[in-house]
Coordinates of C-alpha atoms in Angstrom, one line a residue:
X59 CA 19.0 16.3 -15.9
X60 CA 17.4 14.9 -19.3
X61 CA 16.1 16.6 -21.8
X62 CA 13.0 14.9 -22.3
X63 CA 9.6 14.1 -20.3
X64 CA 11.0 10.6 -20.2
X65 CA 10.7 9.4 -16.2
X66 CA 6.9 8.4 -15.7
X67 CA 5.4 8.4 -12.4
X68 CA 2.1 6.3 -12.2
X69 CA -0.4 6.3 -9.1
X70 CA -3.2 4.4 -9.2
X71 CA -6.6 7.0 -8.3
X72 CA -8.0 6.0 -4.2
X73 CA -6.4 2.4 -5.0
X74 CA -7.8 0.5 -2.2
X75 CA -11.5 2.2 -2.1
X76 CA -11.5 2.0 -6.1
X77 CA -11.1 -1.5 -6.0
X78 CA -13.8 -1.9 -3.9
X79 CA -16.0 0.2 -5.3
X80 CA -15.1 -1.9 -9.0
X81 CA -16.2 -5.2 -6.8
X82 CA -19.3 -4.0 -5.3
X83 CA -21.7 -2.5 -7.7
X84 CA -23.9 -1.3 -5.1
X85 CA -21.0 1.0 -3.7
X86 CA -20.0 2.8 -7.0
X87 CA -20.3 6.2 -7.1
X88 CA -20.8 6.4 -2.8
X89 CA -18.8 7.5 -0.3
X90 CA -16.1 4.5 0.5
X91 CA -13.3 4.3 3.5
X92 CA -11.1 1.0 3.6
X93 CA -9.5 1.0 7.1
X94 CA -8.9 -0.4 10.6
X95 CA -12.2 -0.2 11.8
X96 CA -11.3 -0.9 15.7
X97 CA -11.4 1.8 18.0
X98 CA -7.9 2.9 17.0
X99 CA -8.1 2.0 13.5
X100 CA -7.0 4.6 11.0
X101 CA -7.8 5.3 7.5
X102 CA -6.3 3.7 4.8
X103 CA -7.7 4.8 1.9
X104 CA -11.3 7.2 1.1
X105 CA -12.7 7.1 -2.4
X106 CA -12.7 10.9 -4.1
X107 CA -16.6 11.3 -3.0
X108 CA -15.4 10.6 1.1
X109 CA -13.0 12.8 0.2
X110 CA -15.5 15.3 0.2
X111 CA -16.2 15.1 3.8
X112 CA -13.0 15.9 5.1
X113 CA -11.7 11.7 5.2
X114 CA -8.1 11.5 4.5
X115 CA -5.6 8.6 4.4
X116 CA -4.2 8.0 7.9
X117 CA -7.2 10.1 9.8
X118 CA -8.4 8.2 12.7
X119 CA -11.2 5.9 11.7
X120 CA -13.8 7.7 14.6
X121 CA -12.9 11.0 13.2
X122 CA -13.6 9.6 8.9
X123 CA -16.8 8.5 11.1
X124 CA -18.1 11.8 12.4
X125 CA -17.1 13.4 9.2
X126 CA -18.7 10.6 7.1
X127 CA -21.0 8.7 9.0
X128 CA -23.1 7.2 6.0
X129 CA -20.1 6.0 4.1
X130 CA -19.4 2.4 3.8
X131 CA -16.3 1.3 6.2
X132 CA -14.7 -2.0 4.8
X133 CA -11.5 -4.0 6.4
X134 CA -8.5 -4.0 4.1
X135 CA -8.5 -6.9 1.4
X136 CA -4.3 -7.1 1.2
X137 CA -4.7 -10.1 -0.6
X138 CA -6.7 -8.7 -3.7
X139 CA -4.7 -5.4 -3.5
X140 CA -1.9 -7.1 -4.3
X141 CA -3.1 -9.2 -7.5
X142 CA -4.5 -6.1 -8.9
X143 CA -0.4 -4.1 -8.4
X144 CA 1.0 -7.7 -9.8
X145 CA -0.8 -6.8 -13.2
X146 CA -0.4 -3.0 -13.0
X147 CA 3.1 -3.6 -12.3
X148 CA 3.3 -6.0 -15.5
X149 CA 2.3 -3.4 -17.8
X150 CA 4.9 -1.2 -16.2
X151 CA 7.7 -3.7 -17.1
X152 CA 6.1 -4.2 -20.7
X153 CA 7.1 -0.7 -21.0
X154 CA 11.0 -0.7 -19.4
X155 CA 13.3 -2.7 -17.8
X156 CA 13.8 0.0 -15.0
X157 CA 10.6 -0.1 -13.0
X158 CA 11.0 1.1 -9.4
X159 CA 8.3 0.2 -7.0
X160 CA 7.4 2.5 -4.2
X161 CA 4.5 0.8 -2.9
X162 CA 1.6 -1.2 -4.2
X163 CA 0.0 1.8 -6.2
X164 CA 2.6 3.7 -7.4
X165 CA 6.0 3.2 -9.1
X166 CA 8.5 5.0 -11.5
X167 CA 8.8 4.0 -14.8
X168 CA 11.9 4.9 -17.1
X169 CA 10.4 5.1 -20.5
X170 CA 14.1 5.7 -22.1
X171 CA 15.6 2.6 -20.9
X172 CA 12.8 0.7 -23.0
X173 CA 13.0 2.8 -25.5
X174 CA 9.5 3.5 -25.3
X175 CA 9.6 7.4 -25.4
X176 CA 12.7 9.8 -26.5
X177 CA 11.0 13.1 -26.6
X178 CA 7.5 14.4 -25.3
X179 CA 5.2 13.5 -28.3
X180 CA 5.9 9.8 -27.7
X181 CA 6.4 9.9 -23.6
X182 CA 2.8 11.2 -24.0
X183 CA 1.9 7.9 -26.2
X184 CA 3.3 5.6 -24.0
X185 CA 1.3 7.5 -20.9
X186 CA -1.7 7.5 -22.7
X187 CA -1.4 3.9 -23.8
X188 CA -0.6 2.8 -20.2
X189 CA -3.6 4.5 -18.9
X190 CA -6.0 2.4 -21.4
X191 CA -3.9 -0.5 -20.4
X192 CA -4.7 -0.4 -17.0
X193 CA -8.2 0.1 -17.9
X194 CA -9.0 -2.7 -19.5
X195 CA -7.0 -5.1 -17.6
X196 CA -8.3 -4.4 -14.1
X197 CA -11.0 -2.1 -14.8
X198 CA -9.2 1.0 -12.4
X199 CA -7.8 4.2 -13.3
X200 CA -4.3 5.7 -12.7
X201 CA -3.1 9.3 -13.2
X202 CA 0.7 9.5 -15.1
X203 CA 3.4 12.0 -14.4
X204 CA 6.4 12.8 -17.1
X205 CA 9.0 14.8 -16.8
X206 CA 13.1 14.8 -16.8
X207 CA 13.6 13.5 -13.1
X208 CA 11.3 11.8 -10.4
X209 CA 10.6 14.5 -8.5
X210 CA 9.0 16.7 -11.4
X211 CA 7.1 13.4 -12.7
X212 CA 5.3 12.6 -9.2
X213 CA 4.7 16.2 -8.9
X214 CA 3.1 15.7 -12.2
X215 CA 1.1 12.7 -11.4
X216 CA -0.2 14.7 -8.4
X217 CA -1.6 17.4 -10.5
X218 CA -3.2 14.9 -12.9
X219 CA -5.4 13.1 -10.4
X220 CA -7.7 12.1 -10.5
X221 CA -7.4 10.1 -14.2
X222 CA -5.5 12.1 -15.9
X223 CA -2.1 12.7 -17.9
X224 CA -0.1 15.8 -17.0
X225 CA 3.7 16.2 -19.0
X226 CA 6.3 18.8 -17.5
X227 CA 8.0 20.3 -20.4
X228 CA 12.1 20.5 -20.1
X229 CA 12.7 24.2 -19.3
X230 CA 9.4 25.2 -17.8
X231 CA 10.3 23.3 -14.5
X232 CA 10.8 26.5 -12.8
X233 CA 8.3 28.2 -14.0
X234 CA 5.8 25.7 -12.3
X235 CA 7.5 24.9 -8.9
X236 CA 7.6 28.6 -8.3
X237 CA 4.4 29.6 -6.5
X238 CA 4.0 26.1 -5.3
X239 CA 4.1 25.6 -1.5
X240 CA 7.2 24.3 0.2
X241 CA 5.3 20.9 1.0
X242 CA 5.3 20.3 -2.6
X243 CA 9.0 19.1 -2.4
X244 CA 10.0 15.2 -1.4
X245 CA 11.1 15.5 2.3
X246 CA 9.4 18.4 3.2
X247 CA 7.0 17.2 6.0
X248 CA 4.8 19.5 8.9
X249 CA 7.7 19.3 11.0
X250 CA 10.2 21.1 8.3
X251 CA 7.3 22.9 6.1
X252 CA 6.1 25.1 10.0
X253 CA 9.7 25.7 10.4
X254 CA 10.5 27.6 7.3
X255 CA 7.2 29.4 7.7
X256 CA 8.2 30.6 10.8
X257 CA 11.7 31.9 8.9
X258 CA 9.1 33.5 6.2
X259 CA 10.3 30.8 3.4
X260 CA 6.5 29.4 2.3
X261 CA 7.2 29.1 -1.4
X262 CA 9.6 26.8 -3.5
X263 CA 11.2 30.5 -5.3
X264 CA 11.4 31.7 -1.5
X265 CA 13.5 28.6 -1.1
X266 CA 15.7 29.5 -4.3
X267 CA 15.8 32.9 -2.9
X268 CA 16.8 32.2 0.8
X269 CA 19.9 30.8 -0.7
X270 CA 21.8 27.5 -0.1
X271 CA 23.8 29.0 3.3
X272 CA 20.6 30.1 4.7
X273 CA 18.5 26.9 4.6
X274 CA 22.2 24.4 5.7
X275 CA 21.3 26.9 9.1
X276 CA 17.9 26.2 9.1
X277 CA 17.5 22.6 8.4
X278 CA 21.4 21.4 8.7
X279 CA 23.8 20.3 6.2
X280 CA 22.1 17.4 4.2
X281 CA 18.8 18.4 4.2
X282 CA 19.4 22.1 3.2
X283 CA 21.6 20.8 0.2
X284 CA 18.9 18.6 -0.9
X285 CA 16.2 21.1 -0.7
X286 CA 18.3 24.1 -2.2
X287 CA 18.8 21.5 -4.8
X288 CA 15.1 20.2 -5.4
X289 CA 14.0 24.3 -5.6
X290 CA 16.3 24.5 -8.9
X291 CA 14.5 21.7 -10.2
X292 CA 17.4 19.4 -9.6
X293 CA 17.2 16.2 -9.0
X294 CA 19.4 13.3 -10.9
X295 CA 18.2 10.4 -9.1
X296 CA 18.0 7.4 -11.5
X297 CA 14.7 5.2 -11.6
X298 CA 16.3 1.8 -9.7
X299 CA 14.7 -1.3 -10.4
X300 CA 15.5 -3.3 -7.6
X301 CA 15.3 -2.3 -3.4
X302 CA 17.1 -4.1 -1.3
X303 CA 14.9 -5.5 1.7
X304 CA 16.1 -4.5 4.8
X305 CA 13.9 -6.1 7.5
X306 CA 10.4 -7.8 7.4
X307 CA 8.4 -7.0 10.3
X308 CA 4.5 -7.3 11.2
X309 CA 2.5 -5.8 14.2
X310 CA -0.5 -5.5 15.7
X311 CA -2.7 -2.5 17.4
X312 CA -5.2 -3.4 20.0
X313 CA -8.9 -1.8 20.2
X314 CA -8.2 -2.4 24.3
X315 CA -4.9 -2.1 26.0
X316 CA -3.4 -5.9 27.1
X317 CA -2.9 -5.9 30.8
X318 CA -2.5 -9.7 31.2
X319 CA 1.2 -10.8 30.9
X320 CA 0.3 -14.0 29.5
X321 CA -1.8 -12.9 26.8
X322 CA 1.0 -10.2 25.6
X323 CA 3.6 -13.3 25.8
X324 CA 0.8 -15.4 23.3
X325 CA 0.4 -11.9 21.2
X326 CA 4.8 -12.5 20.5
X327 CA 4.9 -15.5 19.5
X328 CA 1.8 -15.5 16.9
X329 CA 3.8 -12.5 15.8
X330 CA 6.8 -14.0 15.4
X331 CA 5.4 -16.8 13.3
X332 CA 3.6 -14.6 10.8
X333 CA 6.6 -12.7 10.5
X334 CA 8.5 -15.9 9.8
X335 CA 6.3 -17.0 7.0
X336 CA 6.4 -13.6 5.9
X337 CA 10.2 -14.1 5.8
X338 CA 10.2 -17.5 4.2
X339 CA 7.5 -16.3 1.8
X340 CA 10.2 -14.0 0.2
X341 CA 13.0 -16.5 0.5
X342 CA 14.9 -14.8 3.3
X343 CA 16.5 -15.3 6.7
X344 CA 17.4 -12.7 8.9
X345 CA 19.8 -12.6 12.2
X346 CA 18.4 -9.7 14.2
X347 CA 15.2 -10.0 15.7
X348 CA 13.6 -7.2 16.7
X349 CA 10.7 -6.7 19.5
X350 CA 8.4 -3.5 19.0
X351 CA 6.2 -2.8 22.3
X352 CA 3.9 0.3 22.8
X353 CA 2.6 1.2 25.8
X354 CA -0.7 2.6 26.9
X355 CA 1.0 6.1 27.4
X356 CA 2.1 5.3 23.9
X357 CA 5.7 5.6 25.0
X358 CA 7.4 3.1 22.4
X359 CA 10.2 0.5 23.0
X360 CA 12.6 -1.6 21.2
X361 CA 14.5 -4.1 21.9
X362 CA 16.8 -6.6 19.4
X363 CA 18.9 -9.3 19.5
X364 CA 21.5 -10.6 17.2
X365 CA 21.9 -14.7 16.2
X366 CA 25.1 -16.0 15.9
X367 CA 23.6 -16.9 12.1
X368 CA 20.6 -15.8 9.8
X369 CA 18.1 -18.4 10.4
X370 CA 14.2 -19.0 9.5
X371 CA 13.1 -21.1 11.6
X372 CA 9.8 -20.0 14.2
X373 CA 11.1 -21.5 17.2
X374 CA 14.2 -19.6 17.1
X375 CA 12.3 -16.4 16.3
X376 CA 9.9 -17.0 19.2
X377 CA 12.0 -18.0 21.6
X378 CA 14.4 -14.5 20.9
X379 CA 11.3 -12.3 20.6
X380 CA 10.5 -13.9 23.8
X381 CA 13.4 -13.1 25.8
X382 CA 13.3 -9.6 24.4
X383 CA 9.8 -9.2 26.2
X384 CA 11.1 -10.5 29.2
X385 CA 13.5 -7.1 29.4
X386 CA 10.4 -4.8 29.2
X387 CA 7.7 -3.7 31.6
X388 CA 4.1 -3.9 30.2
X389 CA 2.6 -4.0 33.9
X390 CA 0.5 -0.2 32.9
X391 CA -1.0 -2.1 29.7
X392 CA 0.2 -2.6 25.9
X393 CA -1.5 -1.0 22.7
X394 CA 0.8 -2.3 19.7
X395 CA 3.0 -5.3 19.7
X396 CA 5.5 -5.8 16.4
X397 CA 8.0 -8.7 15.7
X398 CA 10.6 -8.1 12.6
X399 CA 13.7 -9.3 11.6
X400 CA 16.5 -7.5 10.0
X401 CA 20.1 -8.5 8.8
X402 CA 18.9 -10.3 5.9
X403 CA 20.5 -12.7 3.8
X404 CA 19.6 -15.5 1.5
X405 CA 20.9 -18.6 3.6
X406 CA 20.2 -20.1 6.9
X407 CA 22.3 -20.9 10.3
X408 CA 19.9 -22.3 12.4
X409 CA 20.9 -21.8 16.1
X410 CA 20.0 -26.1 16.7
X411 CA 19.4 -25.8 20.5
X412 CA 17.0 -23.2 19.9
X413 CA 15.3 -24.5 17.3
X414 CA 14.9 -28.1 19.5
X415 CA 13.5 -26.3 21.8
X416 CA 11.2 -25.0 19.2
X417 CA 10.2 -28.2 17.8
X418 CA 9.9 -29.6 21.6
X419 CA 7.6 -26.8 22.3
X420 CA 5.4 -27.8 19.3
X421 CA 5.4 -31.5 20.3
X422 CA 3.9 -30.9 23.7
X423 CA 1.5 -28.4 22.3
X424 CA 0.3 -31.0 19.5
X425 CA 0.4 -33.6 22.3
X426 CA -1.8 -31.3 24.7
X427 CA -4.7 -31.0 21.6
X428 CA -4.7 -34.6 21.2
X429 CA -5.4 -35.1 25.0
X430 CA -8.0 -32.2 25.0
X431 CA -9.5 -33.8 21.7
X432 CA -10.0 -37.1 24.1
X433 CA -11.7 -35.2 26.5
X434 CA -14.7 -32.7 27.4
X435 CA -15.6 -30.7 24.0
X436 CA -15.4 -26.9 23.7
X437 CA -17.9 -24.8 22.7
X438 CA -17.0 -24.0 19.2
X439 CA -15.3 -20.0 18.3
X440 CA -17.9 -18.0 16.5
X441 CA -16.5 -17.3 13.5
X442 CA -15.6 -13.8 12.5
X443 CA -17.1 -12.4 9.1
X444 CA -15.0 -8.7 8.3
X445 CA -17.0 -6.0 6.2
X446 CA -16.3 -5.8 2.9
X447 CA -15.1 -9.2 2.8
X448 CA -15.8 -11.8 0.0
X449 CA -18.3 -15.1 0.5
X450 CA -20.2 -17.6 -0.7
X451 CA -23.7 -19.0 0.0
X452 CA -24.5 -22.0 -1.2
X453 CA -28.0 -21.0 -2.4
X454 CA -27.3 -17.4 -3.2
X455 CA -23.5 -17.6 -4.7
X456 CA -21.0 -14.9 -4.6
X457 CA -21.5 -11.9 -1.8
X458 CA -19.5 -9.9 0.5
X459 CA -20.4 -9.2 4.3
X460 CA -21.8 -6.1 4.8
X461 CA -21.7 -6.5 8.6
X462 CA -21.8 -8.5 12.1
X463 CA -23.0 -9.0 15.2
X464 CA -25.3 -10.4 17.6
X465 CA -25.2 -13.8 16.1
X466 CA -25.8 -12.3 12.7
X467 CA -24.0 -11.8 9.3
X468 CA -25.8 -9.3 6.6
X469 CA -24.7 -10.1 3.0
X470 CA -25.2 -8.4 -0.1
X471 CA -24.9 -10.9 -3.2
X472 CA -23.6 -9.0 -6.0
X473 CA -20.1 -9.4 -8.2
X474 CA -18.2 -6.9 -10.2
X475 CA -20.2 -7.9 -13.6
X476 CA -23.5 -6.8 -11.7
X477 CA -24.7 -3.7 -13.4
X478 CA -26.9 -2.3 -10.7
X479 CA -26.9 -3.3 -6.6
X480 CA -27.8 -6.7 -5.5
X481 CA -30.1 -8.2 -3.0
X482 CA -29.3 -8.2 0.2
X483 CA -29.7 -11.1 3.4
X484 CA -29.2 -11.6 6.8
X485 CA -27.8 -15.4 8.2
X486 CA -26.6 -16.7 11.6
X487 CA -22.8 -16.5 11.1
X488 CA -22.8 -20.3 12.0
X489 CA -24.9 -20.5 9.1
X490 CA -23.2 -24.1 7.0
X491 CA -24.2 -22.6 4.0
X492 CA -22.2 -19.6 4.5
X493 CA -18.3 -19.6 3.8
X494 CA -15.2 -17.0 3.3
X495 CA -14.4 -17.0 -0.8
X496 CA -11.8 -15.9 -2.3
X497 CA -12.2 -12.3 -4.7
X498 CA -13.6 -12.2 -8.3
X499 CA -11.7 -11.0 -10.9
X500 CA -13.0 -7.4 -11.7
X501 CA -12.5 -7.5 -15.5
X502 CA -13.4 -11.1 -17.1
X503 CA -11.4 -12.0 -19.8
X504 CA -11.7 -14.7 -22.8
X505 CA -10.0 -17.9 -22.3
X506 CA -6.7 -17.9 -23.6
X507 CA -5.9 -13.6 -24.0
X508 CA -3.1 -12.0 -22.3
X509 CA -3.4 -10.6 -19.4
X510 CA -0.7 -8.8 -16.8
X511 CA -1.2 -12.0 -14.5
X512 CA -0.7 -14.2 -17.2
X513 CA 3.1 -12.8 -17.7
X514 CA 2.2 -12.9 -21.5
X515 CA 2.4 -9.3 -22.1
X516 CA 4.2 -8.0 -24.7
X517 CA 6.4 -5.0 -25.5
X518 CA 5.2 -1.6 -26.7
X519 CA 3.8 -2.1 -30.4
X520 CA 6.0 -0.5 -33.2
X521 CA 4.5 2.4 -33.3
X522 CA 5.5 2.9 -29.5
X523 CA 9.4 2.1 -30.0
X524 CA 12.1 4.7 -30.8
X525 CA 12.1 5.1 -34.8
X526 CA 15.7 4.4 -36.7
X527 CA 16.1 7.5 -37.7
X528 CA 13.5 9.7 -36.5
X529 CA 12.0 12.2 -38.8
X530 CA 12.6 15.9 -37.4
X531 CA 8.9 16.6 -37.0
X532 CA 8.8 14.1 -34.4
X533 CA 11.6 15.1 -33.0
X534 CA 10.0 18.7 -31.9
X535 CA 8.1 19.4 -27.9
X536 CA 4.7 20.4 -27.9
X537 CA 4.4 23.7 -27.1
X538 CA 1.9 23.1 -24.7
X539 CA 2.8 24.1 -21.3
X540 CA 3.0 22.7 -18.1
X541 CA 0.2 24.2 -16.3
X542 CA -2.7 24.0 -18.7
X543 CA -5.2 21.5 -17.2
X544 CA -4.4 18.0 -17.1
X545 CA -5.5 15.6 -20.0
X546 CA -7.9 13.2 -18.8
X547 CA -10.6 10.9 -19.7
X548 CA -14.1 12.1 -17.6
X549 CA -13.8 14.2 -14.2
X550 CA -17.2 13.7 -12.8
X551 CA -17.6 10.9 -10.8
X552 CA -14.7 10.9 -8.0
X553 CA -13.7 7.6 -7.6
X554 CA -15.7 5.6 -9.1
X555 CA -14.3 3.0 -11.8
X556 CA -17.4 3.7 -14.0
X557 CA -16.4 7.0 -15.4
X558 CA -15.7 7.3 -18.9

């Protein structure tokens, strides 16, 4: 293991809620769950004041509701999620080469490999720096992790949040994991963590103490190496930059089971083709498609089927994801349908009689509009206006939906620059003034600075980088230890992006 606090684990604080709370004025500061809000929807993310109710990530969204009920419940905005991790993530790879993603809000950062830190006096720089970075480039906070190895650094990170900097010195690693409980280590879920309470192990030093031998009987071979291993404070897994993509999959959970067999076959194929432009979006084909079906006992199938070649075309994806179906019972209802592909590769084979019968399939179906267009008119589909998401009126500009229903769309007119809430106004959702808009940037910048989305960022200043010849004063660890309170910037205020 190294020798320095050089591995940085970053995690952005309540990412999802944060963001909306930093787009909606009138919501910072207040209780905020982003989420499925069907009948089986689940939580996806609760700012730090809904944490305060009980509201967890992944809690069912009627339980977040009892617990919370005056919070505000928004629908998941992917889209702008994802532009907000596209800069975070560029300031990460201002800082190193080696930047390993784990999800949209959190990654490993190998301050060495940029030569951005060397001991714990400039790892703490770079943390500290990274924090103001992502501060004034999207207007959120992130707590930082640094140790010697991953697992100390996001164990770190934990311990920092909410907006703060918390640095593991080398040789107090022990010390800390300790007392912790057993949960604290990587791998160590419910299932695991009960079973070693019922053997009396409830601590990481009753781990250490139980012995290697002891936990291979009680968790088998791998996973007691690992965790004998991880109790030590060992862990020498490198920060990788790239992840190979296994499959690409999407699915759907239904408020109300799906009984008709007709509607579940329609349910496939729209999966199929949103997983294909998934697929083509990150230039990928794949040869195994998969079909995910759970029932209404929640019993869960899958079924797969191999092409003789990787392909990316719909038709051939619908029309396998369609014969799957065909091989499972759904006559007692269906509550989640999923379509992936896996066997991935960077080339196409296309399977040509499947993929006529694709394009054959879409000719009749363009053929059948064009004869419906010539005949009696359909009453028009209501359109659909989710919470939380972002609008336009054409007399009242920018707004996002507060809610819907009966006809009727309530908007509050208010953008990230606002300083206090805005005004609020109630339309038919046919309304023609009324439209879907696309986010607002939550930090405005001046025309022509850098920013992460820009891909104009630069590396570390000077000051930041790894002297010639270091002078031996820098060269010492601060003798602060690793469980005095974090470092941080303001701890009133939860969530919300307007704390100091």
């Amino acid at each position: 293991m190294r020798t320095a606090p050089t591995i940085l684990h970053l995690d952005m604080d309540a990412f999802f809620a944060s963001a909306e709370q930093a787009s909606k004025p009138s919501l910072r500061g207040k209780a905020v769950v982003v989420g499925g809000l069907g009948p089986r929807g689940v939580v996806a993310t609760a700012s730090y004041e809904a944490r305060v109710f009980g509201v967890n990530s992944a809690m069912p969204m009627a339980q977040a509701r009892r617990l919370a009920p005056n919070a505000a419940y928004l629908v998941p905005r992917f889209g702008f999620y994802r532009s907000i991790s596209e800069q975070v993530m560029a300031l990460l790879r201002a800082l190193s080469p080696l930047v390993e993603p784990l999800s949209l809000d959190e990654a490993f950062v190998d301050l060495e490999a940029g030569e951005a830190a060397w001991d714990a006096e400039s790892a703490r720089r770079a943390g500290e720096r990274l924090r103001a970075d992502i501060r004034a480039v999207t207007g959120l906070t992130g707590s930082v992790g640094l140790a010697a190895s991953k697992m100390l650094a996001k164990i770190a990170s934990e311990r920092a949040k909410p907006d703060g900097l918390v640095l593991i010195e080398p040789g107090s690693e022990r010390a800390l994991l300790g007392p912790l409980s057993v949960r604290t280590l990587p791998g160590v879920g419910p299932a695991t963590g009960d079973h070693l309470r019922r053997a009396g192990i409830t601590t990481v030093d009753e781990i250490a103490e139980a012995g290697e031998d002891e936990l291979v009987r009680l968790v088998g071979k791998a996973h007691g190496h690992a965790l004998y291993a991880m109790a030590l404070a060992h862990d020498e897994r490198p920060v990788v930059a790239e992840r190979e993509t296994k499959s690409v999959s999407v699915e759907d959970t239904y408020d109300v089971d799906i009984h008709d067999r007709i509607r579940v076959g329609l349910e496939v194929q729209r999966l199929a083709d949103r997983c294909v432009r998934r697929l083509r979006g990150a230039g990928l084909s794949g040869r195994t498609i998969v079909l995910k079906v759970r029932r209404y006992d929640f019993s869960t199938l899958t079924r797969s089927e191999t092409l003789r070649g990787p392909t990316d075309d719909p038709g051939v994806v619908r029309e396998a994801a369609a014969r799957l179906l065909d091989s499972v019972d759904t006559t007692g209802g269906v509550r989640l349908l999923g379509v992936g592909v896996s066997g991935l590769a960077d080339y196409t084979q296309e399977d040509l009689f499947a993929q006529a019968a694709g394009e054959q399939a879409d000719l009749l179906e363009e053929e059948h509009a064009e004869e419906e267009e010539g005949g009696e008119q359909t009453a028009p589909v209501e359109r659909r206006w989710p919470s939380g998401h972002d609008v336009r009126h054409s007399g009242f500009g920018h707004g996002w939906v507060q809610g819907s229903g009966l006809g009727r769309v309530t908007v509050r007119f208010e953008t990230p620059e606002d300083v206090g809430p805005g005004r609020v106004r109630t339309f038919r959702t046919d309304d023609p003034e009324l439209e879907p808009a696309e986010p607002l940037p939550l930090v405005t910048r001046d025309a022509g600075e850098p920013t992460a989305a820009s891909g104009q960022l630069v590396a570390p200043p000077p000051e930041n980088r790894r002297p010639a010849a270091p002078p031996a004063a820098s060269a010492q660890v601060s003798s602060e230890p690793a469980s005095l309170p974090k470092s941080r910037s303001g701890r009133e205020g939860g969530g919300a992006t307007s704390r100091p």
